[in-house]
PDB file of C-alpha atoms in Angstrom:
ATOM      1  CA  MET A   1      30.265  -5.780 -27.630  1.00  0.00           C
ATOM      2  CA  ALA A   2      30.526  -7.368 -24.210  1.00  0.00           C
ATOM      3  CA  VAL A   3      27.265  -8.955 -23.213  1.00  0.00           C
ATOM      4  CA  CYS A   4      26.775 -10.660 -19.892  1.00  0.00           C
ATOM      5  CA  LEU A   5      23.599 -12.584 -19.365  1.00  0.00           C
ATOM      6  CA  ILE A   6      22.276 -12.781 -15.838  1.00  0.00           C
ATOM      7  CA  ALA A   7      21.445 -16.248 -14.550  1.00  0.00           C
ATOM      8  CA  THR A   8      17.776 -15.355 -14.474  1.00  0.00           C
ATOM      9  CA  ALA A   9      17.939 -14.394 -18.177  1.00  0.00           C
ATOM     10  CA  LEU A  10      16.083 -11.213 -17.311  1.00  0.00           C
ATOM     11  CA  ALA A  11      18.894  -8.757 -17.992  1.00  0.00           C
ATOM     12  CA  ALA A  12      21.915  -8.135 -20.199  1.00  0.00           C
ATOM     13  CA  CYS A  13      24.849  -5.724 -19.962  1.00  0.00           C
ATOM     14  CA  THR A  14      25.074  -3.346 -22.903  1.00  0.00           C
ATOM     15  CA  SER A  15      28.253  -2.063 -24.536  1.00  0.00           C
ATOM     16  CA  ASP A  16      28.200   1.099 -22.383  1.00  0.00           C
ATOM     17  CA  GLY A  17      27.976  -0.931 -19.179  1.00  0.00           C
ATOM     18  CA  THR A  18      24.316  -0.277 -18.398  1.00  0.00           C
ATOM     19  CA  VAL A  19      22.042  -3.247 -17.870  1.00  0.00           C
ATOM     20  CA  ARG A  20      19.040  -3.746 -20.135  1.00  0.00           C
ATOM     21  CA  ILE A  21      16.103  -5.453 -18.434  1.00  0.00           C
ATOM     22  CA  ASP A  22      14.320  -8.084 -20.498  1.00  0.00           C
ATOM     23  CA  ALA A  23      11.675  -8.868 -17.891  1.00  0.00           C
ATOM     24  CA  PRO A  24       8.029  -8.838 -18.928  1.00  0.00           C
ATOM     25  CA  ILE A  25       6.342  -5.500 -18.351  1.00  0.00           C
ATOM     26  CA  THR A  26       3.459  -6.099 -15.990  1.00  0.00           C
ATOM     27  CA  ALA A  27       2.328  -2.498 -15.560  1.00  0.00           C
ATOM     28  CA  PRO A  28      -0.525  -1.596 -17.904  1.00  0.00           C
ATOM     29  CA  LYS A  29       1.276   1.592 -18.901  1.00  0.00           C
ATOM     30  CA  PRO A  30       4.578   2.951 -17.570  1.00  0.00           C
ATOM     31  CA  VAL A  31       4.421   6.164 -15.556  1.00  0.00           C
ATOM     32  CA  LYS A  32       5.739   9.235 -17.355  1.00  0.00           C
ATOM     33  CA  THR A  33       7.178  12.501 -16.087  1.00  0.00           C
ATOM     34  CA  GLY A  34       4.332  14.530 -14.589  1.00  0.00           C
ATOM     35  CA  GLU A  35       2.342  11.464 -13.551  1.00  0.00           C
ATOM     36  CA  LYS A  36       2.080   9.898 -10.082  1.00  0.00           C
ATOM     37  CA  VAL A  37       4.019   6.836  -8.978  1.00  0.00           C
ATOM     38  CA  PRO A  38       1.822   3.731  -8.659  1.00  0.00           C
ATOM     39  CA  ARG A  39       0.307   4.032  -5.178  1.00  0.00           C
ATOM     40  CA  ASP A  40      -0.590   0.356  -4.853  1.00  0.00           C
ATOM     41  CA  ALA A  41       2.796  -1.015  -5.908  1.00  0.00           C
ATOM     42  CA  THR A  42       4.379  -3.026  -3.111  1.00  0.00           C
ATOM     43  CA  PHE A  43       7.968  -4.066  -2.537  1.00  0.00           C
ATOM     44  CA  GLU A  44       9.896  -6.225  -0.092  1.00  0.00           C
ATOM     45  CA  ARG A  45      12.130  -4.274   2.288  1.00  0.00           C
ATOM     46  CA  PHE A  46      15.657  -5.550   2.966  1.00  0.00           C
ATOM     47  CA  THR A  47      14.820  -5.190   6.664  1.00  0.00           C
ATOM     48  CA  GLY A  48      11.674  -7.320   6.287  1.00  0.00           C
ATOM     49  CA  GLY A  49       8.054  -6.619   5.576  1.00  0.00           C
ATOM     50  CA  ASP A  50       6.424  -4.897   2.655  1.00  0.00           C
ATOM     51  CA  GLY A  51       6.424  -1.236   1.706  1.00  0.00           C
ATOM     52  CA  ARG A  52       4.676   1.068  -0.761  1.00  0.00           C
ATOM     53  CA  PHE A  53       5.554   4.314  -2.472  1.00  0.00           C
ATOM     54  CA  THR A  54       2.894   5.974  -0.310  1.00  0.00           C
ATOM     55  CA  ASP A  55       5.184   5.311   2.682  1.00  0.00           C
ATOM     56  CA  TYR A  56       7.370   8.108   1.263  1.00  0.00           C
ATOM     57  CA  ALA A  57       4.625  10.678   0.684  1.00  0.00           C
ATOM     58  CA  GLY A  58       5.161  14.191   1.998  1.00  0.00           C
ATOM     59  CA  LYS A  59       8.892  14.523   1.169  1.00  0.00           C
ATOM     60  CA  PRO A  60      10.813  14.474  -2.108  1.00  0.00           C
ATOM     61  CA  LEU A  61      12.081  11.004  -3.002  1.00  0.00           C
ATOM     62  CA  VAL A  62      15.117   9.809  -4.956  1.00  0.00           C
ATOM     63  CA  ILE A  63      14.565   6.278  -6.283  1.00  0.00           C
ATOM     64  CA  ASN A  64      17.618   4.454  -7.620  1.00  0.00           C
ATOM     65  CA  PHE A  65      17.216   1.127  -9.432  1.00  0.00           C
ATOM     66  CA  TRP A  66      20.386  -0.987  -9.263  1.00  0.00           C
ATOM     67  CA  GLN A  67      21.755  -4.522  -9.448  1.00  0.00           C
ATOM     68  CA  THR A  68      24.900  -6.158  -8.074  1.00  0.00           C
ATOM     69  CA  THR A  69      26.033  -7.262 -11.560  1.00  0.00           C
ATOM     70  CA  CYS A  70      25.723  -3.740 -13.016  1.00  0.00           C
ATOM     71  CA  ALA A  71      29.120  -2.026 -12.801  1.00  0.00           C
ATOM     72  CA  PRO A  72      27.771   1.530 -13.344  1.00  0.00           C
ATOM     73  CA  CYS A  73      25.150   0.911 -10.632  1.00  0.00           C
ATOM     74  CA  LEU A  74      27.809  -0.093  -8.155  1.00  0.00           C
ATOM     75  CA  LYS A  75      30.086   2.790  -9.105  1.00  0.00           C
ATOM     76  CA  GLU A  76      27.367   5.384  -8.405  1.00  0.00           C
ATOM     77  CA  MET A  77      26.065   3.836  -5.171  1.00  0.00           C
ATOM     78  CA  PRO A  78      28.612   5.541  -2.863  1.00  0.00           C
ATOM     79  CA  ALA A  79      27.600   8.920  -4.374  1.00  0.00           C
ATOM     80  CA  PHE A  80      23.970   8.192  -3.510  1.00  0.00           C
ATOM     81  CA  GLU A  81      24.992   7.367   0.051  1.00  0.00           C
ATOM     82  CA  ARG A  82      26.944  10.640   0.349  1.00  0.00           C
ATOM     83  CA  ALA A  83      23.972  12.600  -1.034  1.00  0.00           C
ATOM     84  CA  HIS A  84      21.689  10.804   1.405  1.00  0.00           C
ATOM     85  CA  GLN A  85      23.970  11.741   4.298  1.00  0.00           C
ATOM     86  CA  ALA A  86      24.037  15.377   3.171  1.00  0.00           C
ATOM     87  CA  LEU A  87      20.329  15.718   2.342  1.00  0.00           C
ATOM     88  CA  GLY A  88      18.688  12.979   4.408  1.00  0.00           C
ATOM     89  CA  ALA A  89      16.567  15.376   6.467  1.00  0.00           C
ATOM     90  CA  LYS A  90      15.162  17.065   3.336  1.00  0.00           C
ATOM     91  CA  VAL A  91      15.075  14.287   0.734  1.00  0.00           C
ATOM     92  CA  GLN A  92      14.282  10.589   1.097  1.00  0.00           C
ATOM     93  CA  PHE A  93      16.325   7.940  -0.722  1.00  0.00           C
ATOM     94  CA  LEU A  94      15.091   4.521  -1.835  1.00  0.00           C
ATOM     95  CA  GLY A  95      17.368   1.965  -3.483  1.00  0.00           C
ATOM     96  CA  ILE A  96      15.545  -0.716  -5.437  1.00  0.00           C
ATOM     97  CA  ASP A  97      17.598  -3.847  -6.158  1.00  0.00           C
ATOM     98  CA  VAL A  98      16.444  -5.429  -9.421  1.00  0.00           C
ATOM     99  CA  ASN A  99      16.648  -9.201 -10.035  1.00  0.00           C
ATOM    100  CA  ASP A 100      19.157 -10.035  -7.267  1.00  0.00           C
ATOM    101  CA  THR A 101      18.576 -12.427  -4.419  1.00  0.00           C
ATOM    102  CA  LEU A 102      17.980 -10.806  -1.048  1.00  0.00           C
ATOM    103  CA  SER A 103      21.290 -12.115   0.300  1.00  0.00           C
ATOM    104  CA  SER A 104      23.413 -10.825  -2.609  1.00  0.00           C
ATOM    105  CA  GLY A 105      21.750  -7.396  -2.464  1.00  0.00           C
ATOM    106  CA  LYS A 106      22.175  -7.161   1.294  1.00  0.00           C
ATOM    107  CA  ASP A 107      25.794  -8.284   1.128  1.00  0.00           C
ATOM    108  CA  TYR A 108      26.724  -5.640  -1.416  1.00  0.00           C
ATOM    109  CA  ALA A 109      24.825  -2.835   0.339  1.00  0.00           C
ATOM    110  CA  ARG A 110      26.590  -3.720   3.597  1.00  0.00           C
ATOM    111  CA  LYS A 111      30.019  -3.554   1.883  1.00  0.00           C
ATOM    112  CA  VAL A 112      29.239  -0.094   0.481  1.00  0.00           C
ATOM    113  CA  GLY A 113      27.751   1.102   3.769  1.00  0.00           C
ATOM    114  CA  VAL A 114      24.360   2.123   2.394  1.00  0.00           C
ATOM    115  CA  THR A 115      22.088   3.501   5.126  1.00  0.00           C
ATOM    116  CA  TYR A 116      19.080   4.617   3.061  1.00  0.00           C
ATOM    117  CA  ASP A 117      16.067   2.340   2.558  1.00  0.00           C
ATOM    118  CA  LEU A 118      16.656  -0.666   0.325  1.00  0.00           C
ATOM    119  CA  VAL A 119      13.998  -2.879  -1.221  1.00  0.00           C
ATOM    120  CA  ARG A 120      13.766  -5.635  -3.832  1.00  0.00           C
ATOM    121  CA  ASP A 121      12.222  -5.742  -7.302  1.00  0.00           C
ATOM    122  CA  PRO A 122      12.944  -9.393  -8.159  1.00  0.00           C
ATOM    123  CA  ARG A 123      11.060  -9.394 -11.482  1.00  0.00           C
ATOM    124  CA  ALA A 124      11.772  -5.770 -12.553  1.00  0.00           C
ATOM    125  CA  GLU A 125       8.078  -4.917 -12.212  1.00  0.00           C
ATOM    126  CA  LEU A 126       8.642  -1.618 -10.381  1.00  0.00           C
ATOM    127  CA  LEU A 127      11.354  -0.630 -12.842  1.00  0.00           C
ATOM    128  CA  SER A 128       8.964  -1.314 -15.718  1.00  0.00           C
ATOM    129  CA  ALA A 129       6.103   0.497 -13.984  1.00  0.00           C
ATOM    130  CA  LEU A 130       8.261   3.617 -13.738  1.00  0.00           C
ATOM    131  CA  GLY A 131       9.271   3.387 -17.397  1.00  0.00           C
ATOM    132  CA  GLY A 132      12.797   2.082 -16.831  1.00  0.00           C
ATOM    133  CA  VAL A 133      14.451  -0.281 -19.299  1.00  0.00           C
ATOM    134  CA  VAL A 134      18.122  -0.022 -18.270  1.00  0.00           C
ATOM    135  CA  LEU A 135      20.108  -0.052 -15.080  1.00  0.00           C
ATOM    136  CA  PRO A 136      20.938   2.139 -13.399  1.00  0.00           C
ATOM    137  CA  THR A 137      17.821   4.263 -13.551  1.00  0.00           C
ATOM    138  CA  THR A 138      17.119   7.084 -11.113  1.00  0.00           C
ATOM    139  CA  VAL A 139      13.655   8.585 -10.674  1.00  0.00           C
ATOM    140  CA  LEU A 140      13.071  11.847  -8.798  1.00  0.00           C
ATOM    141  CA  VAL A 141       9.632  12.056  -7.220  1.00  0.00           C
ATOM    142  CA  GLY A 142       8.035  15.149  -5.701  1.00  0.00           C
ATOM    143  CA  ALA A 143       6.530  15.192  -2.213  1.00  0.00           C
ATOM    144  CA  ASP A 144       3.089  14.675  -3.777  1.00  0.00           C
ATOM    145  CA  GLY A 145       4.167  11.489  -5.606  1.00  0.00           C
ATOM    146  CA  THR A 146       4.629  13.097  -9.040  1.00  0.00           C
ATOM    147  CA  VAL A 147       7.522  11.846 -11.164  1.00  0.00           C
ATOM    148  CA  LEU A 148       9.660  14.925 -11.854  1.00  0.00           C
ATOM    149  CA  SER A 149      12.489  13.345 -13.849  1.00  0.00           C
ATOM    150  CA  VAL A 150      13.934  10.010 -14.937  1.00  0.00           C
ATOM    151  CA  HIS A 151      17.653   9.442 -15.535  1.00  0.00           C
ATOM    152  CA  ALA A 152      18.435   6.245 -17.467  1.00  0.00           C
ATOM    153  CA  SER A 153      22.188   6.176 -16.875  1.00  0.00           C
ATOM    154  CA  ALA A 154      24.746   6.303 -14.106  1.00  0.00           C
ATOM    155  CA  LEU A 155      25.003   9.649 -12.335  1.00  0.00           C
ATOM    156  CA  SER A 156      28.168  11.142 -10.912  1.00  0.00           C
ATOM    157  CA  GLU A 157      27.929  12.824  -7.528  1.00  0.00           C
ATOM    158  CA  ASN A 158      27.804  16.255  -9.214  1.00  0.00           C
ATOM    159  CA  GLU A 159      25.126  15.133 -11.688  1.00  0.00           C
ATOM    160  CA  LEU A 160      23.046  13.639  -8.865  1.00  0.00           C
ATOM    161  CA  THR A 161      23.329  16.779  -6.725  1.00  0.00           C
ATOM    162  CA  SER A 162      22.475  18.963  -9.700  1.00  0.00           C
ATOM    163  CA  ALA A 163      19.433  16.835 -10.612  1.00  0.00           C
ATOM    164  CA  ILE A 164      18.194  16.915  -7.011  1.00  0.00           C
ATOM    165  CA  THR A 165      18.659  20.690  -6.785  1.00  0.00           C
ATOM    166  CA  LYS A 166      16.873  21.213 -10.109  1.00  0.00           C
ATOM    167  CA  ALA A 167      13.961  18.939  -9.184  1.00  0.00           C
ATOM    168  CA  PHE A 168      13.497  19.828  -5.525  1.00  0.00           C
ATOM    169  CA  GLY A 169      15.073  23.276  -5.168  1.00  0.00           C
TER     170      GLY A 169
END
């Protein structure tokens, strides 16, 4: 089994290539399907300043947790960008970079050409709050802030499109 420990000792690659997060869970109780995302949770935007999940209220939201050392995360990122380009007017996309430095996350996103919103989760607190324990994890959130589904694995472009269609119509 190939295991790669991240310098921060907060994550490890599993045998299937996903990344297990070993960060402390700071949320009192992870959100489950059918519950609302944490309204008060804040995150640092790649473009500067802080944001909240409430900034995305009123439209369906695709949240993708990723990391530059997670091969499956990086493989699926171009598919998320294509889906964003195709659905951007109807569905919002938010990429949350877990454990990376701002510069490494920005550098990778620039190489891939990501144009959707990107933020940081340096201690995996948002990932934990939404019930995630591996990377990549994708969470589909309804316009009212309700978690509709959680996918704890890499998604192909077809799987992503299908999940979005199923969740949001």
